Amino acid sequence: MSVLTSPRGKVEVVHCRRTESQDISYIQKLIRKFTQKLFGRLNIIYLLEKANLAITLCNSKEEMMAHATFLDYPNWNVATPEAWLSVFRELDSDIPCTPLNTLFLHLFVAVDEYSVGCCKEIIWTVFKAVPELHFIFLIVPSYMSPGSTLVTVFNQVGSVPCLTYDEDFAVYVCHRHSHYPRLHIRRARVEDHDDLMPIFMHHDTILKDTYGEYFLAELIEAQDEENHAVVCEVEGVAVGFMSVCSRVNLTLLHECFDLGPFHGFCVPHPDDVLAPPEEPGSAGVSRGGGSALMEAELGVLRPHDKGVAGSEAGVSRSRFFPGLRASVGCRALCQLRHWCPAPPPGQWHDAFPAFEASQVEQQPGAPLTGPPSVVVLVRLALLQPCVLTWRLPTGRRPTAVLSLSRPESRHLDNAELRTDSQVSQRTAEEPPGPVSPEATGSVQDMDKLSLLSLAGEREHSVSCLSSASILLAEEPGHFRPVYRGDPTVFCIQLFCIDEKYEARSLDFMNFVFSLFPDKNFCIISVPQLTPEFVLIQNFVKVIPFDNCVLQHDLYVFHRAGLFKSITIRLAERADTPGVERLVGSLVLGRSVLEDLAQYNEARRDSDGTPLQAFVAEVAEQVVGIAVIRNEMDIEYIRSHYNIEDFIYFSHHQRDEHGRLCHLALNPAFRHYMKFFLKEILRLGSKTCLYYPVYPQPRDGKLQSPYAQSLTSALHYLVPVRPRRQIVYPLEKLGINAPSKAVSKDALGYALNHTNRKLTLEPKITVNARIVVVGASSVGISFLETLVFCSHLKFNNLILISTHGLPGKKLLVNEQRKFLASDHCFNDRDYALMSLCSWVNVVVGRMTGIDRAAKHVVVSKDKAVPYDHLILCTGQQYQVPCPTGADISQHPTNLEVPDSSKMRYSGQVPCNLFTLNDEEDCVKALAWIRSNSITTEGNVIVYGNTIDTYTTVETLLNLGVRGTCIYLVRTPPKSMVTCINNYWVESAVEEAMGAAGVSIFWDAILAQWNQGLNPDPIHCASFTTPTKPFQLQCAMFFSFCEKNVDYETFKALNDACLVYDGRLVIDTNFHTNDLAIRAAGPLTKFSDRYCANDWTHSNFSSKEVGFQLAATMLSLFDPTLEPVVQPPANLDRLIPMYKGAKIQGGVLPGSYHYLYITKPAIPTPLEVQMAQPDFGSEIVTGSAKAGTYFRIHINKFKMVEEITCLSQEPFPVSNYIRLFGQHEQALNDLCARYSSGQITDLYSYFTEPWCMALLHDRFIDLRKELRQVLASKPEEGLPSIEQLAHQIEEEINLKEEPRKYLRRVFEETIYRPLVEKSILDYLHYNRYHLPMYTWPGII
């Protein structure tokens, strides 16, 4: 917040923010004739689409006061975007402008009265938001003055000619030092104490309380050759402080962190032990040479590789990197808020190495003893090569594998850990300006640049399993290299800076490196929940080992990161040797070199697609390579992904869209990744870049993304949410069908994107460890919601699941599955999300929760720490517990004990199957095929759920004879059956009878094998209400009532979480522990809500997961409005969700079944229809004929229930979108049905008129039309909504209310507004809806 004062004394409190699309109309109102003469006639929407940075200044009422737009190339066409540098360097040799430190002002408008103050405020904000920025240029016609406002901040430096016509333009420049200068760094003096203490005390008094009032003065006095204290000052006043020390306890760091990528922070030594002894038959470990560049430590999986690194990868399968914690993200303007306690006076020299040996021996999760080592706010990420690669070979399926970040992994004995997240790679802010000679030291020496080769040893390379899936269950331990060279690292012990100057924090680094000319690394450690602040956004996080006892994260910065001379340019043939050295250790290095050669030779791909290659160069050495190609499938991307959430598509030319094929950047310069991407866009004349992540089929026990590396570069892109697609009746539509580019069934992939607007857009980093237990629909929906928050970066999302992430397409036939579906997610949805790109997956079972230490116990002996724990394990089918009744005594159900609540504790038979997920189904399928069940042996299907029907149908489809299948139905628990429709149940039972399936009703399992050893099951005995019976069987499927898994229950109970049949939660998903939330069928609402009939089982799991994420986002997203607590009389109401509850599957008789209903307490259909407010139903076809379609219309004329039973497959996703629609929107459904015009609803909903209703943006049209009817388009004209409310109170209305409203609608401006909205909707979505016409196209 700043205060502006006008010349007349008026005061406005203002703040800056990013410009949004709704600001366009206000910007246009501020444009004057002088503005047009100064900047030209501009299309504001187009300008904002191409802008790198657009800033809006608002007052306290959110009224626009000013706006400015900045681009990375000049306006007025004085130079081409890619060639402006040479033109402007000739203007003034004292202005060393580069693409890194320069922006151009393309538009400035402001309220006249405050224009000068607004201009200065915006300029100050821009220099603060972009630390590497030094110069802002303004170009105006030479015959004009920039005006009284801009002249206050810009100075003329010369003139340049226009390229298109004969006219000169004046060039003005604005320097950083005039507004937000670099900080002056010097050694600290004792007299700085008084200036610095208020900064320390402003946030925390713990240092003063612990070590005395003069701890800072004592620290400054304690300086020597190993300990230094420096300050930054402004106008002679110290505003920041940093204490550094070269004494580092490397022994402890080696025990706790993987320092291999940094060569252990030591100088290479001939006696270093870098690899374990090779075992016979193991893959050899190759050694990298002393390259002048940091070698990429990547494992890249080719699509034809089968999960195990071969000789090409050159690494042993067992060579992985320990560490569970996910990467930490970036945030451009973080704020420093708290510091760790410093050591007591007199012990400052031992600050960092002061960890005692006893600490190393502590158990994980135990608090540290002794003085905390380092200071304030930081996290350190692993220094990794940043690489992206995507290739689509001609005539081959898409293959994109790229690995660029080091996978994090934890060795679990009984649990498998798959790290499905890229390693921590952060956006970083670099200190603007050239590196001073005293700071760079030997780095300026070309020979010394070889210090960048931090990890030449290939034993740290990752297996080509890729970073998405790491299995370490068979690895006996972790090899720790031994480094015998001298340490080359120093640490930051204490750091603090005034918030006003925090953006210049990196100015310290030049000076502190000059204090240690023989050191190449600077490290800092911070508490794990500390938000990232500006300084460490340029650092890299080091991956901890699983036995790390330190409650801090470690970050590192390399001296080479101080270079400012990075240059991005088009590649040349002479760059090939440098690129070979850069990508030599990559598995896809050959592919990169082949594309580079293709570019050098033809500038086009083998299929004729334009190709471009760019290199990043520092000190005449190649440190980065990128290859892009024109995006030729842009229609598919627009129609299948919500790319228009980020761009106005119509303002981007076709050739301005590019696909990122390869990207590799030396990790020492990782903080220039966004600059690299920005320059690719500028030099390549592109405005958008896309990067697809394809899924990979399951291979053995491993789960990994298809040919994709989950790289740090992904953190600089945004995931694009896929769009719901209409299932088109292509034959019926004929020539009116969408183009093949839109309707084709291509291999699904997750899309990542960046554009010019995002190149200077920071992300908010969330470092909190969010652990989700259970890969249920609720858990997946929760993770999906967090992942697709494009402005947030969650670095520690962890999923604990028995089988990892779902969506591995284990069953080939999509139409025949053992289990029914809730249609929340399918395999294609999982591919389009690519959760493995963002989520670490721990494969194992939760067996305990330590609430005090805040960790989850996995497989009984491994701990996964959490800050927020989300429990959504759901309920599962359990092994049935026989009653033990002896059927020879002819007992009935009334005479046997109730075993439904008893847990089976005996030996589980090998041929007993309880199917809960796809992996269980695969095991059952394998058993059927390996034991010849299809030709011999009986199968018992036991239970009373819809899964019994789908399993019987699957068995029949697999070839099991119907006479060998016994469907044993358990006694019903309620009056509501699993299908709740007599006609459907009758058709299914008749089909089973025709197939020879035997059905037994109200049977309870008594014994297996007559009470003898149950493994394997040869026969099963049952009791009924009349007489018992016994069946022979070779396979037993159990679908008894679902319940909470015993191990889950025991973990919850032992953790003292309130459990009352289910885990008890409140309306905000909290358990009795505020750090633990739960959702889904696992839970029930607390009794204080008096709503025991309502649980999350009554609602859509997908919506429950979304709402759970919404409650969590309020903790992390500062852009959200604060949560308002409900009034006291409303805090006892449970939330009611509106999403449809769905179930479906293929039932016996090959009936395709779908049931969609509103959330409700289950009630028999007959009882529902007997209610006076039931409404009406529309039914066509016959269930037995397989043409049954039923729609329930409620009393408000809304579609409330849909039931389909068909012999032919039908478009399920289309029918789901009919739920909640008004019957009149369905082309007057009720009237047409009553008049006999509708005889087949299946055919009715394939007619062309219906396509617009099935479109994913139809809901947006409904909201827009409602807004039109609720607004007042003309002065004095009441809205339709207001008229409707007035009619309720009007007594003497002369005509029927509906007719009156229709007449007002027809005679006023509302009808044209509604028609315009509908026509705009059809026109804008014409690529999806070409079957519609509108005025002007005929």
JSON list of N, CA and C in Angstrom, two decimals, residues 89 96-101 130-134 182 428-436 440 443-444 503-504 506-507 509-510 538 557 559-568 617-619 668-669 671-672 675:
[
{"chain": "A", "resi": 89, "resn": "ARG", "atom": "N", "xyz": [22.03, -1.04, -28.43]},
{"chain": "A", "resi": 89, "resn": "ARG", "atom": "CA", "xyz": [23.38, -0.94, -27.88]},
{"chain": "A", "resi": 89, "resn": "ARG", "atom": "C", "xyz": [24.17, 0.17, -28.56]},
{"chain": "A", "resi": 96, "resn": "PRO", "atom": "N", "xyz": [24.42, -0.89, -20.82]},
{"chain": "A", "resi": 96, "resn": "PRO", "atom": "CA", "xyz": [24.65, -2.28, -21.25]},
{"chain": "A", "resi": 96, "resn": "PRO", "atom": "C", "xyz": [23.37, -3.10, -21.22]},
{"chain": "A", "resi": 97, "resn": "CYS", "atom": "N", "xyz": [22.44, -2.74, -22.08]},
{"chain": "A", "resi": 97, "resn": "CYS", "atom": "CA", "xyz": [21.15, -3.43, -22.08]},
{"chain": "A", "resi": 97, "resn": "CYS", "atom": "C", "xyz": [21.29, -4.82, -22.69]},
{"chain": "A", "resi": 98, "resn": "THR", "atom": "N", "xyz": [20.55, -5.74, -22.14]},
{"chain": "A", "resi": 98, "resn": "THR", "atom": "CA", "xyz": [20.49, -7.12, -22.62]},
{"chain": "A", "resi": 98, "resn": "THR", "atom": "C", "xyz": [19.03, -7.58, -22.52]},
{"chain": "A", "resi": 99, "resn": "PRO", "atom": "N", "xyz": [18.67, -8.66, -23.19]},
{"chain": "A", "resi": 99, "resn": "PRO", "atom": "CA", "xyz": [17.30, -9.17, -23.03]},
{"chain": "A", "resi": 99, "resn": "PRO", "atom": "C", "xyz": [16.96, -9.53, -21.58]},
{"chain": "A", "resi": 100, "resn": "LEU", "atom": "N", "xyz": [17.97, -9.84, -20.77]},
{"chain": "A", "resi": 100, "resn": "LEU", "atom": "CA", "xyz": [17.72, -10.18, -19.38]},
{"chain": "A", "resi": 100, "resn": "LEU", "atom": "C", "xyz": [17.36, -8.98, -18.54]},
{"chain": "A", "resi": 101, "resn": "ASN", "atom": "N", "xyz": [17.97, -7.83, -18.81]},
{"chain": "A", "resi": 101, "resn": "ASN", "atom": "CA", "xyz": [17.80, -6.68, -17.91]},
{"chain": "A", "resi": 101, "resn": "ASN", "atom": "C", "xyz": [16.99, -5.54, -18.53]},
{"chain": "A", "resi": 130, "resn": "VAL", "atom": "N", "xyz": [10.75, -7.54, -10.67]},
{"chain": "A", "resi": 130, "resn": "VAL", "atom": "CA", "xyz": [11.68, -8.18, -11.60]},
{"chain": "A", "resi": 130, "resn": "VAL", "atom": "C", "xyz": [13.10, -7.78, -11.18]},
{"chain": "A", "resi": 131, "resn": "PRO", "atom": "N", "xyz": [13.72, -8.51, -10.27]},
{"chain": "A", "resi": 131, "resn": "PRO", "atom": "CA", "xyz": [15.02, -8.09, -9.72]},
{"chain": "A", "resi": 131, "resn": "PRO", "atom": "C", "xyz": [16.13, -7.97, -10.76]},
{"chain": "A", "resi": 132, "resn": "GLU", "atom": "N", "xyz": [16.07, -8.77, -11.83]},
{"chain": "A", "resi": 132, "resn": "GLU", "atom": "CA", "xyz": [17.14, -8.69, -12.83]},
{"chain": "A", "resi": 132, "resn": "GLU", "atom": "C", "xyz": [16.96, -7.53, -13.80]},
{"chain": "A", "resi": 133, "resn": "LEU", "atom": "N", "xyz": [15.85, -6.83, -13.70]},
{"chain": "A", "resi": 133, "resn": "LEU", "atom": "CA", "xyz": [15.58, -5.71, -14.60]},
{"chain": "A", "resi": 133, "resn": "LEU", "atom": "C", "xyz": [16.41, -4.48, -14.22]},
{"chain": "A", "resi": 134, "resn": "HIS", "atom": "N", "xyz": [17.04, -3.85, -15.24]},
{"chain": "A", "resi": 134, "resn": "HIS", "atom": "CA", "xyz": [17.82, -2.64, -15.00]},
{"chain": "A", "resi": 134, "resn": "HIS", "atom": "C", "xyz": [17.35, -1.44, -15.81]},
{"chain": "A", "resi": 182, "resn": "ARG", "atom": "N", "xyz": [20.21, -1.22, -6.53]},
{"chain": "A", "resi": 182, "resn": "ARG", "atom": "CA", "xyz": [20.89, -2.34, -5.89]},
{"chain": "A", "resi": 182, "resn": "ARG", "atom": "C", "xyz": [21.42, -1.87, -4.54]},
{"chain": "A", "resi": 428, "resn": "ALA", "atom": "N", "xyz": [13.59, -18.63, -9.79]},
{"chain": "A", "resi": 428, "resn": "ALA", "atom": "CA", "xyz": [14.56, -17.93, -8.99]},
{"chain": "A", "resi": 428, "resn": "ALA", "atom": "C", "xyz": [14.72, -16.52, -9.46]},
{"chain": "A", "resi": 429, "resn": "GLU", "atom": "N", "xyz": [15.01, -15.65, -8.55]},
{"chain": "A", "resi": 429, "resn": "GLU", "atom": "CA", "xyz": [15.29, -14.28, -8.88]},
{"chain": "A", "resi": 429, "resn": "GLU", "atom": "C", "xyz": [16.79, -14.05, -8.74]},
{"chain": "A", "resi": 430, "resn": "GLU", "atom": "N", "xyz": [17.39, -13.52, -9.78]},
{"chain": "A", "resi": 430, "resn": "GLU", "atom": "CA", "xyz": [18.82, -13.31, -9.76]},
{"chain": "A", "resi": 430, "resn": "GLU", "atom": "C", "xyz": [19.13, -11.86, -9.49]},
{"chain": "A", "resi": 431, "resn": "PRO", "atom": "N", "xyz": [20.26, -11.57, -8.89]},
{"chain": "A", "resi": 431, "resn": "PRO", "atom": "CA", "xyz": [20.60, -10.17, -8.65]},
{"chain": "A", "resi": 431, "resn": "PRO", "atom": "C", "xyz": [20.90, -9.48, -9.96]},
{"chain": "A", "resi": 432, "resn": "PRO", "atom": "N", "xyz": [20.20, -8.40, -10.27]},
{"chain": "A", "resi": 432, "resn": "PRO", "atom": "CA", "xyz": [20.43, -7.73, -11.53]},
{"chain": "A", "resi": 432, "resn": "PRO", "atom": "C", "xyz": [21.81, -7.11, -11.57]},
{"chain": "A", "resi": 433, "resn": "GLY", "atom": "N", "xyz": [22.26, -6.92, -12.76]},
{"chain": "A", "resi": 433, "resn": "GLY", "atom": "CA", "xyz": [23.53, -6.21, -12.93]},
{"chain": "A", "resi": 433, "resn": "GLY", "atom": "C", "xyz": [24.69, -7.15, -13.10]},
{"chain": "A", "resi": 434, "resn": "PRO", "atom": "N", "xyz": [25.78, -6.64, -13.59]},
{"chain": "A", "resi": 434, "resn": "PRO", "atom": "CA", "xyz": [26.96, -7.47, -13.81]},
{"chain": "A", "resi": 434, "resn": "PRO", "atom": "C", "xyz": [27.57, -7.92, -12.50]},
{"chain": "A", "resi": 435, "resn": "VAL", "atom": "N", "xyz": [28.29, -9.02, -12.56]},
{"chain": "A", "resi": 435, "resn": "VAL", "atom": "CA", "xyz": [28.96, -9.54, -11.37]},
{"chain": "A", "resi": 435, "resn": "VAL", "atom": "C", "xyz": [30.25, -8.75, -11.17]},
{"chain": "A", "resi": 436, "resn": "SER", "atom": "N", "xyz": [30.41, -8.27, -9.99]},
{"chain": "A", "resi": 436, "resn": "SER", "atom": "CA", "xyz": [31.60, -7.47, -9.71]},
{"chain": "A", "resi": 436, "resn": "SER", "atom": "C", "xyz": [32.83, -8.35, -9.70]},
{"chain": "A", "resi": 440, "resn": "THR", "atom": "N", "xyz": [33.10, -12.33, -8.32]},
{"chain": "A", "resi": 440, "resn": "THR", "atom": "CA", "xyz": [33.23, -13.51, -9.17]},
{"chain": "A", "resi": 440, "resn": "THR", "atom": "C", "xyz": [34.54, -14.21, -8.97]},
{"chain": "A", "resi": 443, "resn": "VAL", "atom": "N", "xyz": [35.83, -17.28, -10.92]},
{"chain": "A", "resi": 443, "resn": "VAL", "atom": "CA", "xyz": [34.80, -17.78, -11.82]},
{"chain": "A", "resi": 443, "resn": "VAL", "atom": "C", "xyz": [34.94, -17.16, -13.19]},
{"chain": "A", "resi": 444, "resn": "GLN", "atom": "N", "xyz": [35.49, -15.96, -13.24]},
{"chain": "A", "resi": 444, "resn": "GLN", "atom": "CA", "xyz": [35.64, -15.32, -14.53]},
{"chain": "A", "resi": 444, "resn": "GLN", "atom": "C", "xyz": [36.67, -16.03, -15.40]},
{"chain": "A", "resi": 503, "resn": "ALA", "atom": "N", "xyz": [13.40, -7.77, -2.01]},
{"chain": "A", "resi": 503, "resn": "ALA", "atom": "CA", "xyz": [13.58, -8.19, -3.40]},
{"chain": "A", "resi": 503, "resn": "ALA", "atom": "C", "xyz": [15.03, -8.11, -3.85]},
{"chain": "A", "resi": 504, "resn": "ARG", "atom": "N", "xyz": [15.87, -7.38, -3.13]},
{"chain": "A", "resi": 504, "resn": "ARG", "atom": "CA", "xyz": [17.29, -7.25, -3.48]},
{"chain": "A", "resi": 504, "resn": "ARG", "atom": "C", "xyz": [18.17, -8.16, -2.62]},
{"chain": "A", "resi": 506, "resn": "LEU", "atom": "N", "xyz": [19.44, -11.00, -3.05]},
{"chain": "A", "resi": 506, "resn": "LEU", "atom": "CA", "xyz": [20.55, -11.70, -3.70]},
{"chain": "A", "resi": 506, "resn": "LEU", "atom": "C", "xyz": [21.77, -10.81, -3.90]},
{"chain": "A", "resi": 507, "resn": "ASP", "atom": "N", "xyz": [21.63, -9.52, -3.67]},
{"chain": "A", "resi": 507, "resn": "ASP", "atom": "CA", "xyz": [22.80, -8.63, -3.75]},
{"chain": "A", "resi": 507, "resn": "ASP", "atom": "C", "xyz": [23.88, -9.02, -2.76]},
{"chain": "A", "resi": 509, "resn": "MET", "atom": "N", "xyz": [25.01, -11.99, -2.29]},
{"chain": "A", "resi": 509, "resn": "MET", "atom": "CA", "xyz": [25.79, -13.15, -2.69]},
{"chain": "A", "resi": 509, "resn": "MET", "atom": "C", "xyz": [27.10, -12.77, -3.37]},
{"chain": "A", "resi": 510, "resn": "ASN", "atom": "N", "xyz": [27.11, -11.72, -4.16]},
{"chain": "A", "resi": 510, "resn": "ASN", "atom": "CA", "xyz": [28.36, -11.30, -4.78]},
{"chain": "A", "resi": 510, "resn": "ASN", "atom": "C", "xyz": [29.44, -11.03, -3.73]},
{"chain": "A", "resi": 538, "resn": "ASN", "atom": "N", "xyz": [16.61, -18.56, -5.49]},
{"chain": "A", "resi": 538, "resn": "ASN", "atom": "CA", "xyz": [17.72, -18.77, -6.40]},
{"chain": "A", "resi": 538, "resn": "ASN", "atom": "C", "xyz": [18.56, -19.98, -6.00]},
{"chain": "A", "resi": 557, "resn": "PHE", "atom": "N", "xyz": [23.64, -22.89, -3.23]},
{"chain": "A", "resi": 557, "resn": "PHE", "atom": "CA", "xyz": [23.81, -21.96, -4.34]},
{"chain": "A", "resi": 557, "resn": "PHE", "atom": "C", "xyz": [25.25, -22.07, -4.82]},
{"chain": "A", "resi": 559, "resn": "ARG", "atom": "N", "xyz": [28.57, -20.77, -7.03]},
{"chain": "A", "resi": 559, "resn": "ARG", "atom": "CA", "xyz": [29.18, -19.50, -7.41]},
{"chain": "A", "resi": 559, "resn": "ARG", "atom": "C", "xyz": [28.85, -19.12, -8.87]},
{"chain": "A", "resi": 560, "resn": "ALA", "atom": "N", "xyz": [28.75, -20.11, -9.74]},
{"chain": "A", "resi": 560, "resn": "ALA", "atom": "CA", "xyz": [28.48, -19.82, -11.15]},
{"chain": "A", "resi": 560, "resn": "ALA", "atom": "C", "xyz": [27.13, -19.15, -11.35]},
{"chain": "A", "resi": 561, "resn": "GLY", "atom": "N", "xyz": [26.23, -19.30, -10.38]},
{"chain": "A", "resi": 561, "resn": "GLY", "atom": "CA", "xyz": [24.93, -18.66, -10.49]},
{"chain": "A", "resi": 561, "resn": "GLY", "atom": "C", "xyz": [24.99, -17.16, -10.48]},
{"chain": "A", "resi": 562, "resn": "LEU", "atom": "N", "xyz": [26.16, -16.58, -10.16]},
{"chain": "A", "resi": 562, "resn": "LEU", "atom": "CA", "xyz": [26.31, -15.13, -10.15]},
{"chain": "A", "resi": 562, "resn": "LEU", "atom": "C", "xyz": [26.49, -14.55, -11.55]},
{"chain": "A", "resi": 563, "resn": "PHE", "atom": "N", "xyz": [26.76, -15.40, -12.52]},
{"chain": "A", "resi": 563, "resn": "PHE", "atom": "CA", "xyz": [26.94, -14.91, -13.87]},
{"chain": "A", "resi": 563, "resn": "PHE", "atom": "C", "xyz": [25.69, -14.20, -14.37]},
{"chain": "A", "resi": 564, "resn": "LYS", "atom": "N", "xyz": [25.88, -13.04, -15.00]},
{"chain": "A", "resi": 564, "resn": "LYS", "atom": "CA", "xyz": [24.78, -12.33, -15.62]},
{"chain": "A", "resi": 564, "resn": "LYS", "atom": "C", "xyz": [24.91, -12.27, -17.13]},
{"chain": "A", "resi": 565, "resn": "SER", "atom": "N", "xyz": [25.92, -12.90, -17.65]},
{"chain": "A", "resi": 565, "resn": "SER", "atom": "CA", "xyz": [26.21, -12.79, -19.08]},
{"chain": "A", "resi": 565, "resn": "SER", "atom": "C", "xyz": [25.57, -13.90, -19.89]},
{"chain": "A", "resi": 566, "resn": "ILE", "atom": "N", "xyz": [24.49, -14.48, -19.39]},
{"chain": "A", "resi": 566, "resn": "ILE", "atom": "CA", "xyz": [23.84, -15.56, -20.12]},
{"chain": "A", "resi": 566, "resn": "ILE", "atom": "C", "xyz": [23.16, -14.99, -21.37]},
{"chain": "A", "resi": 567, "resn": "THR", "atom": "N", "xyz": [23.35, -15.69, -22.47]},
{"chain": "A", "resi": 567, "resn": "THR", "atom": "CA", "xyz": [22.81, -15.26, -23.75]},
{"chain": "A", "resi": 567, "resn": "THR", "atom": "C", "xyz": [22.04, -16.42, -24.37]},
{"chain": "A", "resi": 568, "resn": "ILE", "atom": "N", "xyz": [20.86, -16.11, -24.88]},
{"chain": "A", "resi": 568, "resn": "ILE", "atom": "CA", "xyz": [20.06, -17.11, -25.59]},
{"chain": "A", "resi": 568, "resn": "ILE", "atom": "C", "xyz": [20.06, -16.71, -27.06]},
{"chain": "A", "resi": 617, "resn": "GLU", "atom": "N", "xyz": [24.12, -19.63, -23.62]},
{"chain": "A", "resi": 617, "resn": "GLU", "atom": "CA", "xyz": [25.58, -19.54, -23.63]},
{"chain": "A", "resi": 617, "resn": "GLU", "atom": "C", "xyz": [26.05, -18.63, -22.50]},
{"chain": "A", "resi": 618, "resn": "VAL", "atom": "N", "xyz": [27.05, -19.09, -21.77]},
{"chain": "A", "resi": 618, "resn": "VAL", "atom": "CA", "xyz": [27.69, -18.31, -20.72]},
{"chain": "A", "resi": 618, "resn": "VAL", "atom": "C", "xyz": [29.20, -18.42, -20.92]},
{"chain": "A", "resi": 619, "resn": "ALA", "atom": "N", "xyz": [29.87, -17.29, -20.95]},
{"chain": "A", "resi": 619, "resn": "ALA", "atom": "CA", "xyz": [31.33, -17.28, -21.10]},
{"chain": "A", "resi": 619, "resn": "ALA", "atom": "C", "xyz": [31.76, -18.13, -22.29]},
{"chain": "A", "resi": 668, "resn": "ALA", "atom": "N", "xyz": [23.39, -25.14, -12.67]},
{"chain": "A", "resi": 668, "resn": "ALA", "atom": "CA", "xyz": [23.94, -23.96, -12.02]},
{"chain": "A", "resi": 668, "resn": "ALA", "atom": "C", "xyz": [23.20, -22.70, -12.46]},
{"chain": "A", "resi": 669, "resn": "PHE", "atom": "N", "xyz": [22.54, -22.79, -13.59]},
{"chain": "A", "resi": 669, "resn": "PHE", "atom": "CA", "xyz": [21.81, -21.64, -14.13]},
{"chain": "A", "resi": 669, "resn": "PHE", "atom": "C", "xyz": [20.31, -21.91, -14.17]},
{"chain": "A", "resi": 671, "resn": "HIS", "atom": "N", "xyz": [18.05, -21.01, -12.26]},
{"chain": "A", "resi": 671, "resn": "HIS", "atom": "CA", "xyz": [17.20, -19.86, -11.95]},
{"chain": "A", "resi": 671, "resn": "HIS", "atom": "C", "xyz": [16.97, -18.98, -13.17]},
{"chain": "A", "resi": 672, "resn": "TYR", "atom": "N", "xyz": [17.62, -19.30, -14.29]},
{"chain": "A", "resi": 672, "resn": "TYR", "atom": "CA", "xyz": [17.36, -18.59, -15.54]},
{"chain": "A", "resi": 672, "resn": "TYR", "atom": "C", "xyz": [16.38, -19.36, -16.43]},
{"chain": "A", "resi": 675, "resn": "PHE", "atom": "N", "xyz": [13.73, -17.18, -17.90]},
{"chain": "A", "resi": 675, "resn": "PHE", "atom": "CA", "xyz": [14.33, -16.31, -18.90]},
{"chain": "A", "resi": 675, "resn": "PHE", "atom": "C", "xyz": [14.59, -17.09, -20.18]}
]
